[in-house]
């Protein structure tokens, strides 16, 4: 086989489809988020505003988080030294897991190197713990959940997105005595819509199924203490396993599950993705614990309120321009473009001409034909920055519309 030719062909396909991904070299400056500096390919630099980060509340810059990380770094050094079973468990990891268990009202929590690994490792491992387990997975679940369901082998059923009636039909067709688990998300990050938590829990209780929810884009953002949409809706006690991240609203790094002590102990004991992975550096665990702790407070609620306000303002103003906003009431602001080439072009022009950084979202992250720009306003995007974004989108949308009209003439 000509391996070089195969590599060339694979990469060219991405270019031809307009979905080849490029890294933008940016450098954030402590205390100045969402402002950053973009280093262009020619080596020159340009100040920009970041509009697509998942550090939703700016906690990656919060003094309390940085202070906790500095303290742990000075006390313990850089790395953890190994897996949790060998030498990688420290007081910082235990404190973080205690904070997370308290956050979700569960007996225990288990920290992984990322929420992707937490989903993959947990869902695939549950099949070992519950032989014959049937997993029912929402059609729009994250890639990490899909991988965990697939890699574990065994029976799986895919129900139409947020369609509880279809889920019920799939369950009714299976053996009533078989162990079952329903896996879904609280917020689906590309459209920003919410999962029907209460309805799924009702069905799970009716048929004796376990519930597994991914709150990755909701923790820190919803609920009186930032535990997520399940907390906001009063459903948290009905969820058997909660998966979430420390790398988005909490602004640090890592992922976790929270569940009963027995469930966590079983996953801890069987999951290769946990057993054979070096644990988080103590400084990272310390920073994450500080962030979780702070967002449980009134200060955290003030940040959530301000973020939601900015999201509502941005949506209202973009809708006022007639742009195709996808609005399900969450903090995520997707603008539907529908063409990968146009999406990348708009992203490039926003960056180069206006200093606005938002990456295009293309297949396979979203289905073909639904390409979009996904904006994530934060509490620290001020009115001037929102105004600059709205004006830039107005100009570019009209420009792209004229180009499309000329191309089709």
Tab-separated table of C-alpha atoms in Angstrom:
chain	number	residue	atom	x	y	z
A	1	UNK	CA	0.000	0.000	0.000
A	2	UNK	CA	1.135	3.545	-0.718
A	3	UNK	CA	0.710	4.970	2.787
A	4	UNK	CA	1.744	8.490	1.798
A	5	UNK	CA	-0.909	8.591	-0.939
A	6	UNK	CA	-3.552	7.326	1.471
A	7	UNK	CA	-2.665	10.059	3.961
A	8	UNK	CA	-2.786	12.685	1.212
A	9	UNK	CA	-6.178	11.444	0.031
A	10	UNK	CA	-7.645	11.402	3.535
A	11	UNK	CA	-6.526	14.956	4.245
A	12	UNK	CA	-7.612	16.210	0.825
A	13	UNK	CA	-11.132	14.887	1.421
A	14	UNK	CA	-11.384	17.142	4.463
A	15	UNK	CA	-10.166	20.133	2.457
A	16	UNK	CA	-12.589	19.381	-0.397
A	17	UNK	CA	-15.536	19.151	2.005
A	18	UNK	CA	-14.570	22.408	3.714
A	19	UNK	CA	-14.146	20.789	7.115
A	20	UNK	CA	-10.380	20.594	7.509
A	21	UNK	CA	-9.691	21.897	11.014
A	22	UNK	CA	-6.931	24.345	11.790
A	23	UNK	CA	-5.566	25.331	15.185
A	24	UNK	CA	-5.586	29.027	15.984
A	25	UNK	CA	-2.541	30.019	18.020
A	26	UNK	CA	-3.889	32.162	20.846
A	27	UNK	CA	-2.451	33.173	24.197
A	28	UNK	CA	-4.699	34.140	27.066
A	29	UNK	CA	-3.435	36.637	29.609
A	30	UNK	CA	-4.233	36.112	33.279
A	31	UNK	CA	-6.909	38.491	34.469
A	32	UNK	CA	-7.884	39.667	30.981
A	33	UNK	CA	-10.208	36.923	29.754
A	34	UNK	CA	-12.003	36.946	27.294
A	35	UNK	CA	-9.225	38.967	25.679
A	36	UNK	CA	-6.299	37.119	24.147
A	37	UNK	CA	-3.557	37.515	21.561
A	38	UNK	CA	-3.596	35.711	18.225
A	39	UNK	CA	-0.261	34.868	16.616
A	40	UNK	CA	-0.833	34.819	12.869
A	41	UNK	CA	0.942	32.380	10.535
A	42	UNK	CA	3.339	35.168	9.504
A	43	UNK	CA	4.364	35.668	13.148
A	44	UNK	CA	2.570	38.994	13.700
A	45	UNK	CA	0.177	39.336	16.606
A	46	UNK	CA	-3.341	40.709	16.921
A	47	UNK	CA	-5.556	41.280	20.005
A	48	UNK	CA	-8.770	39.244	19.856
A	49	UNK	CA	-11.855	38.457	21.912
A	50	UNK	CA	-12.596	34.770	22.551
A	51	UNK	CA	-16.257	33.916	21.865
A	52	UNK	CA	-16.144	30.113	21.657
A	53	UNK	CA	-14.490	29.024	24.901
A	54	UNK	CA	-16.084	26.520	27.264
A	55	UNK	CA	-14.670	28.294	30.318
A	56	UNK	CA	-18.217	29.579	30.595
A	57	UNK	CA	-17.812	31.628	33.780
A	58	UNK	CA	-14.161	32.634	33.485
A	59	UNK	CA	-13.210	30.461	36.462
A	60	UNK	CA	-9.914	29.558	34.801
A	61	UNK	CA	-8.868	33.108	35.689
A	62	UNK	CA	-10.448	33.357	39.156
A	63	UNK	CA	-8.002	34.397	41.923
A	64	UNK	CA	-9.320	31.745	44.348
A	65	UNK	CA	-8.700	28.979	41.819
A	66	UNK	CA	-5.225	30.231	40.950
A	67	UNK	CA	-4.307	30.646	44.618
A	68	UNK	CA	-5.342	27.055	45.401
A	69	UNK	CA	-3.267	25.774	42.494
A	70	UNK	CA	-0.212	27.789	43.519
A	71	UNK	CA	-0.488	26.512	47.083
A	72	UNK	CA	-0.704	22.865	45.993
A	73	UNK	CA	2.077	23.282	43.445
A	74	UNK	CA	4.403	24.784	46.036
A	75	UNK	CA	3.488	22.078	48.536
A	76	UNK	CA	3.679	18.972	46.333
A	77	UNK	CA	5.353	19.743	43.004
A	78	UNK	CA	4.055	19.196	39.484
A	79	UNK	CA	2.825	15.633	38.883
A	80	UNK	CA	0.876	13.095	40.906
A	81	UNK	CA	3.476	10.377	40.461
A	82	UNK	CA	1.290	7.567	39.174
A	83	UNK	CA	-2.109	5.973	38.973
A	84	UNK	CA	-4.506	6.270	41.884
A	85	UNK	CA	-3.813	2.650	42.868
A	86	UNK	CA	-0.047	3.084	43.002
A	87	UNK	CA	1.055	6.521	44.150
A	88	UNK	CA	-1.333	8.984	42.573
A	89	UNK	CA	-3.890	9.454	45.346
A	90	UNK	CA	-3.365	12.572	47.436
A	91	UNK	CA	-5.334	14.619	49.930
A	92	UNK	CA	-6.169	16.971	47.048
A	93	UNK	CA	-7.899	14.207	45.092
A	94	UNK	CA	-9.859	13.108	48.149
A	95	UNK	CA	-10.934	16.675	48.904
A	96	UNK	CA	-12.059	17.170	45.318
A	97	UNK	CA	-14.122	13.978	45.328
A	98	UNK	CA	-15.714	14.993	48.636
A	99	UNK	CA	-16.666	18.381	47.141
A	100	UNK	CA	-18.189	16.670	44.095
A	101	UNK	CA	-20.159	14.111	46.113
A	102	UNK	CA	-21.519	16.956	48.242
A	103	UNK	CA	-22.337	18.998	45.137
A	104	UNK	CA	-24.548	16.268	43.682
A	105	UNK	CA	-25.950	14.901	46.928
A	106	UNK	CA	-24.363	11.494	46.314
A	107	UNK	CA	-22.436	9.187	48.595
A	108	UNK	CA	-19.267	9.247	46.507
A	109	UNK	CA	-17.529	10.627	43.442
A	110	UNK	CA	-14.645	9.424	41.300
A	111	UNK	CA	-12.308	11.735	39.364
A	112	UNK	CA	-10.977	10.796	35.914
A	113	UNK	CA	-8.502	12.509	33.617
A	114	UNK	CA	-11.396	13.872	31.520
A	115	UNK	CA	-15.177	13.649	31.221
A	116	UNK	CA	-14.641	11.825	27.911
A	117	UNK	CA	-12.711	9.104	29.716
A	118	UNK	CA	-15.249	9.088	32.561
A	119	UNK	CA	-18.081	8.438	30.092
A	120	UNK	CA	-16.180	5.891	28.021
A	121	UNK	CA	-14.757	3.992	30.987
A	122	UNK	CA	-17.934	3.968	33.064
A	123	UNK	CA	-20.422	3.004	30.360
A	124	UNK	CA	-18.209	0.249	28.961
A	125	UNK	CA	-17.443	-1.093	32.445
A	126	UNK	CA	-21.084	-1.256	33.563
A	127	UNK	CA	-21.595	-4.198	31.214
A	128	UNK	CA	-19.040	-6.172	33.250
A	129	UNK	CA	-20.804	-5.284	36.468
A	130	UNK	CA	-24.323	-5.993	35.193
A	131	UNK	CA	-24.178	-8.975	32.763
A	132	UNK	CA	-26.729	-8.713	29.956
A	133	UNK	CA	-27.148	-4.970	30.445
A	134	UNK	CA	-29.121	-3.210	27.695
A	135	UNK	CA	-28.143	0.427	27.248
A	136	UNK	CA	-30.662	2.864	25.786
A	137	UNK	CA	-28.815	5.881	24.381
A	138	UNK	CA	-30.173	9.183	23.054
A	139	UNK	CA	-29.379	9.623	19.347
A	140	UNK	CA	-27.529	12.896	20.003
A	141	UNK	CA	-25.408	11.731	22.911
A	142	UNK	CA	-21.787	12.879	22.975
A	143	UNK	CA	-19.117	10.875	21.154
A	144	UNK	CA	-17.660	9.733	24.475
A	145	UNK	CA	-20.961	8.157	25.495
A	146	UNK	CA	-21.361	6.538	22.082
A	147	UNK	CA	-17.853	5.106	22.351
A	148	UNK	CA	-18.476	3.754	25.849
A	149	UNK	CA	-21.740	2.098	24.814
A	150	UNK	CA	-20.164	0.618	21.671
A	151	UNK	CA	-16.875	-0.495	23.205
A	152	UNK	CA	-18.511	-2.364	26.034
A	153	UNK	CA	-20.233	-4.736	23.620
A	154	UNK	CA	-23.658	-6.132	24.419
A	155	UNK	CA	-27.079	-4.868	23.450
A	156	UNK	CA	-27.759	-1.210	22.773
A	157	UNK	CA	-30.797	0.698	21.614
A	158	UNK	CA	-30.722	4.213	20.137
A	159	UNK	CA	-33.848	6.283	20.788
A	160	UNK	CA	-34.768	9.369	18.797
A	161	UNK	CA	-33.484	12.553	20.377
A	162	UNK	CA	-35.510	13.483	23.478
A	163	UNK	CA	-38.314	11.148	22.328
A	164	UNK	CA	-39.509	9.397	25.485
A	165	UNK	CA	-42.341	7.655	23.632
A	166	UNK	CA	-39.811	6.031	21.287
A	167	UNK	CA	-37.674	5.086	24.289
A	168	UNK	CA	-40.712	3.453	25.896
A	169	UNK	CA	-41.413	1.440	22.730
A	170	UNK	CA	-37.803	0.192	22.590
A	171	UNK	CA	-37.880	-0.877	26.234
A	172	UNK	CA	-41.243	-2.612	25.794
A	173	UNK	CA	-39.781	-4.754	23.012
A	174	UNK	CA	-37.016	-6.098	25.287
A	175	UNK	CA	-37.008	-8.705	28.041
A	176	UNK	CA	-38.592	-7.094	31.141
A	177	UNK	CA	-36.169	-9.000	33.359
A	178	UNK	CA	-33.006	-7.765	31.604
A	179	UNK	CA	-30.934	-5.107	33.398
A	180	UNK	CA	-31.353	-1.729	31.712
A	181	UNK	CA	-29.672	1.679	31.696
A	182	UNK	CA	-30.869	4.899	30.055
A	183	UNK	CA	-28.034	7.241	29.046
A	184	UNK	CA	-28.764	10.848	28.083
A	185	UNK	CA	-27.605	14.436	28.557
A	186	UNK	CA	-29.018	17.368	30.476
A	187	UNK	CA	-27.882	19.930	27.866
A	188	UNK	CA	-26.933	18.964	24.334
A	189	UNK	CA	-24.079	21.319	23.631
A	190	UNK	CA	-24.458	21.917	19.896
A	191	UNK	CA	-28.146	22.988	19.889
A	192	UNK	CA	-28.297	24.002	23.552
A	193	UNK	CA	-31.517	22.052	24.205
A	194	UNK	CA	-32.428	20.267	27.426
A	195	UNK	CA	-33.040	16.579	28.042
A	196	UNK	CA	-36.441	15.514	29.480
A	197	UNK	CA	-35.005	14.485	32.845
A	198	UNK	CA	-38.228	14.063	34.809
A	199	UNK	CA	-39.967	12.039	32.081
A	200	UNK	CA	-36.981	9.727	31.628
A	201	UNK	CA	-36.730	9.191	35.389
A	202	UNK	CA	-40.454	8.367	35.531
A	203	UNK	CA	-40.016	5.738	32.825
A	204	UNK	CA	-36.846	4.357	34.410
A	205	UNK	CA	-38.602	3.873	37.734
A	206	UNK	CA	-41.534	2.218	35.978
A	207	UNK	CA	-39.373	-0.372	34.191
A	208	UNK	CA	-36.594	-0.738	36.788
A	209	UNK	CA	-33.825	0.872	34.735
A	210	UNK	CA	-30.759	2.743	35.924
A	211	UNK	CA	-30.313	6.357	34.819
A	212	UNK	CA	-27.052	7.876	33.580
A	213	UNK	CA	-26.893	11.595	32.832
A	214	UNK	CA	-24.140	13.680	31.278
A	215	UNK	CA	-24.171	17.147	32.891
A	216	UNK	CA	-20.924	18.286	31.268
A	217	UNK	CA	-22.315	21.545	29.859
A	218	UNK	CA	-24.528	22.203	32.885
A	219	UNK	CA	-22.423	21.802	36.025
A	220	UNK	CA	-21.508	25.151	37.500
A	221	UNK	CA	-24.141	26.764	35.260
A	222	UNK	CA	-27.520	25.664	36.627
A	223	UNK	CA	-29.069	24.945	40.000
A	224	UNK	CA	-28.744	26.917	43.260
A	225	UNK	CA	-25.289	25.429	43.904
A	226	UNK	CA	-24.275	24.810	40.306
A	227	UNK	CA	-24.886	21.056	40.343
A	228	UNK	CA	-26.609	21.179	36.955
A	229	UNK	CA	-30.016	20.966	35.345
A	230	UNK	CA	-31.029	17.950	37.431
A	231	UNK	CA	-30.504	20.066	40.561
A	232	UNK	CA	-32.386	23.001	39.036
A	233	UNK	CA	-35.335	20.744	38.216
A	234	UNK	CA	-35.313	18.905	41.550
A	235	UNK	CA	-34.442	15.583	39.882
A	236	UNK	CA	-30.894	14.991	41.073
A	237	UNK	CA	-31.862	12.356	43.662
A	238	UNK	CA	-33.507	10.298	40.919
A	239	UNK	CA	-30.344	9.946	38.822
A	240	UNK	CA	-28.179	6.897	39.532
A	241	UNK	CA	-24.945	8.075	37.876
A	242	UNK	CA	-24.004	11.669	37.085
A	243	UNK	CA	-21.121	12.387	34.729
A	244	UNK	CA	-19.614	15.851	34.438
A	245	UNK	CA	-16.462	17.852	33.811
A	246	UNK	CA	-14.092	20.139	35.658
A	247	UNK	CA	-12.870	21.709	32.407
A	248	UNK	CA	-15.795	23.898	31.335
A	249	UNK	CA	-17.709	26.038	33.844
A	250	UNK	CA	-15.188	25.104	36.551
A	251	UNK	CA	-12.366	26.312	34.333
A	252	UNK	CA	-9.738	23.683	35.195
A	253	UNK	CA	-9.334	20.106	33.925
A	254	UNK	CA	-10.644	16.583	34.483
A	255	UNK	CA	-13.934	14.705	34.657
A	256	UNK	CA	-15.849	12.625	37.158
A	257	UNK	CA	-18.851	10.516	38.054
A	258	UNK	CA	-20.970	10.831	41.194
A	259	UNK	CA	-23.167	7.983	42.427
A	260	UNK	CA	-23.734	5.635	45.344
A	261	UNK	CA	-20.670	4.447	47.234
A	262	UNK	CA	-21.095	0.904	45.874
A	263	UNK	CA	-21.486	2.070	42.277
A	264	UNK	CA	-18.380	4.250	42.489
A	265	UNK	CA	-16.418	1.474	44.167
A	266	UNK	CA	-17.360	-0.993	41.437
A	267	UNK	CA	-16.372	1.379	38.617
A	268	UNK	CA	-13.151	2.253	40.450
A	269	UNK	CA	-12.315	-1.424	40.772
A	270	UNK	CA	-13.151	-2.560	37.226
A	271	UNK	CA	-12.680	0.347	34.779
A	272	UNK	CA	-9.376	0.148	32.843
A	273	UNK	CA	-9.729	3.824	31.929
A	274	UNK	CA	-9.399	4.624	35.609
A	275	UNK	CA	-7.084	1.873	36.834
A	276	UNK	CA	-4.334	2.377	34.248
A	277	UNK	CA	-4.333	6.177	33.964
A	278	UNK	CA	-2.054	8.560	35.853
A	279	UNK	CA	-4.140	10.737	38.145
A	280	UNK	CA	-4.618	14.491	37.848
A	281	UNK	CA	-1.724	16.617	39.120
A	282	UNK	CA	-2.449	17.697	42.717
A	283	UNK	CA	-2.426	21.380	41.714
A	284	UNK	CA	-5.168	20.708	39.147
A	285	UNK	CA	-7.251	18.820	41.714
A	286	UNK	CA	-6.807	21.660	44.201
A	287	UNK	CA	-7.851	24.290	41.664
A	288	UNK	CA	-10.889	22.274	40.625
A	289	UNK	CA	-11.981	21.794	44.238
A	290	UNK	CA	-11.676	25.528	44.865
A	291	UNK	CA	-13.774	26.277	41.787
A	292	UNK	CA	-16.495	23.781	42.718
A	293	UNK	CA	-16.575	25.137	46.262
A	294	UNK	CA	-16.836	28.762	45.126
A	295	UNK	CA	-19.592	28.138	42.579
A	296	UNK	CA	-21.754	26.616	45.324
A	297	UNK	CA	-21.959	30.077	46.921
A	298	UNK	CA	-23.836	33.332	46.321
A	299	UNK	CA	-20.858	34.558	44.294
A	300	UNK	CA	-21.319	31.593	42.003
A	301	UNK	CA	-25.002	32.383	41.567
A	302	UNK	CA	-24.155	35.972	40.673
A	303	UNK	CA	-21.830	34.711	37.922
A	304	UNK	CA	-24.524	32.354	36.625
A	305	UNK	CA	-27.112	35.127	36.573
A	306	UNK	CA	-24.803	37.478	34.680
A	307	UNK	CA	-23.886	34.817	32.150
A	308	UNK	CA	-27.538	34.005	31.484
A	309	UNK	CA	-28.291	37.718	31.074
A	310	UNK	CA	-25.520	38.130	28.493
A	311	UNK	CA	-26.725	35.036	26.628
A	312	UNK	CA	-30.273	36.422	26.478
A	313	UNK	CA	-29.040	39.819	25.260
A	314	UNK	CA	-26.884	38.268	22.533
A	315	UNK	CA	-29.710	36.013	21.340
A	316	UNK	CA	-32.179	38.890	21.284
A	317	UNK	CA	-29.864	41.128	19.286
A	318	UNK	CA	-28.881	38.445	16.766
A	319	UNK	CA	-32.539	37.504	16.316
A	320	UNK	CA	-33.239	41.183	15.724
A	321	UNK	CA	-30.918	41.001	12.719
A	322	UNK	CA	-32.901	38.071	11.360
A	323	UNK	CA	-30.099	35.569	11.897
A	324	UNK	CA	-31.104	31.882	12.285
A	325	UNK	CA	-30.486	31.446	15.999
A	326	UNK	CA	-31.076	28.059	17.629
A	327	UNK	CA	-32.615	29.027	20.979
A	328	UNK	CA	-33.755	26.463	23.525
A	329	UNK	CA	-33.287	28.749	26.523
A	330	UNK	CA	-29.822	27.594	27.547
A	331	UNK	CA	-26.557	29.529	27.794
A	332	UNK	CA	-25.336	28.338	24.367
A	333	UNK	CA	-25.890	30.566	21.310
A	334	UNK	CA	-25.614	28.647	17.998
A	335	UNK	CA	-26.035	30.492	14.684
A	336	UNK	CA	-27.002	28.092	11.897
A	337	UNK	CA	-24.945	28.497	8.718
A	338	UNK	CA	-25.616	25.169	7.001
A	339	UNK	CA	-22.547	24.988	4.788
A	340	UNK	CA	-19.040	24.017	5.946
A	341	UNK	CA	-17.235	26.291	3.479
A	342	UNK	CA	-19.346	29.331	4.369
A	343	UNK	CA	-19.015	28.510	8.065
A	344	UNK	CA	-15.226	28.403	7.875
A	345	UNK	CA	-15.173	31.554	5.749
A	346	UNK	CA	-17.230	33.481	8.292
A	347	UNK	CA	-15.045	32.235	11.130
A	348	UNK	CA	-11.886	33.330	9.306
A	349	UNK	CA	-13.320	36.748	8.462
A	350	UNK	CA	-14.522	37.376	12.008
A	351	UNK	CA	-11.031	36.659	13.281
A	352	UNK	CA	-9.036	38.488	10.640
A	353	UNK	CA	-11.231	41.559	10.129
A	354	UNK	CA	-12.879	42.011	13.533
A	355	UNK	CA	-10.650	40.245	16.075
A	356	UNK	CA	-13.506	37.928	17.060
A	357	UNK	CA	-12.535	34.307	17.630
A	358	UNK	CA	-15.237	31.673	17.096
A	359	UNK	CA	-14.433	28.312	15.558
A	360	UNK	CA	-16.741	26.738	12.948
A	361	UNK	CA	-18.641	23.651	14.091
A	362	UNK	CA	-18.750	21.134	11.238
A	363	UNK	CA	-19.347	17.417	10.670
A	364	UNK	CA	-18.852	15.047	12.491
A	365	UNK	CA	-19.499	17.224	15.551
A	366	UNK	CA	-22.858	18.146	14.000
A	367	UNK	CA	-24.742	16.506	11.087
A	368	UNK	CA	-23.928	17.646	7.560
A	369	UNK	CA	-26.033	20.621	6.545
A	370	UNK	CA	-26.275	21.933	10.118
A	371	UNK	CA	-22.860	23.603	10.297
A	372	UNK	CA	-22.840	26.548	12.675
A	373	UNK	CA	-20.993	29.176	14.632
A	374	UNK	CA	-21.409	28.482	18.338
A	375	UNK	CA	-21.034	31.486	20.630
A	376	UNK	CA	-20.545	31.148	24.374
A	377	UNK	CA	-21.079	34.494	26.134
A	378	UNK	CA	-19.648	34.733	29.637
A	379	UNK	CA	-20.085	37.084	32.607
A	380	UNK	CA	-16.936	38.916	31.523
A	381	UNK	CA	-18.053	39.730	27.976
A	382	UNK	CA	-19.065	43.346	28.489
A	383	UNK	CA	-21.725	45.288	26.519
A	384	UNK	CA	-19.101	46.805	24.186
A	385	UNK	CA	-17.871	43.343	23.205
A	386	UNK	CA	-21.414	42.109	22.617
A	387	UNK	CA	-22.081	45.187	20.486
A	388	UNK	CA	-18.911	44.597	18.448
A	389	UNK	CA	-19.899	40.980	17.815
A	390	UNK	CA	-23.430	41.888	16.738
A	391	UNK	CA	-22.181	44.569	14.331
A	392	UNK	CA	-19.594	42.190	12.853
A	393	UNK	CA	-22.167	39.441	12.348
A	394	UNK	CA	-24.545	41.895	10.686
A	395	UNK	CA	-21.903	42.971	8.160
A	396	UNK	CA	-20.618	39.479	7.437
A	397	UNK	CA	-24.048	37.874	7.174
A	398	UNK	CA	-25.075	40.405	4.541
A	399	UNK	CA	-21.762	39.899	2.724
A	400	UNK	CA	-22.135	36.104	2.705
A	401	UNK	CA	-25.775	36.366	1.610
A	402	UNK	CA	-24.737	38.475	-1.393
A	403	UNK	CA	-22.019	35.966	-2.297
A	404	UNK	CA	-24.499	33.080	-2.105
A	405	UNK	CA	-26.959	34.956	-4.264
A	406	UNK	CA	-24.303	35.697	-6.898
A	407	UNK	CA	-23.118	32.080	-6.881
A	408	UNK	CA	-26.629	30.768	-7.494
A	409	UNK	CA	-27.449	33.327	-10.226
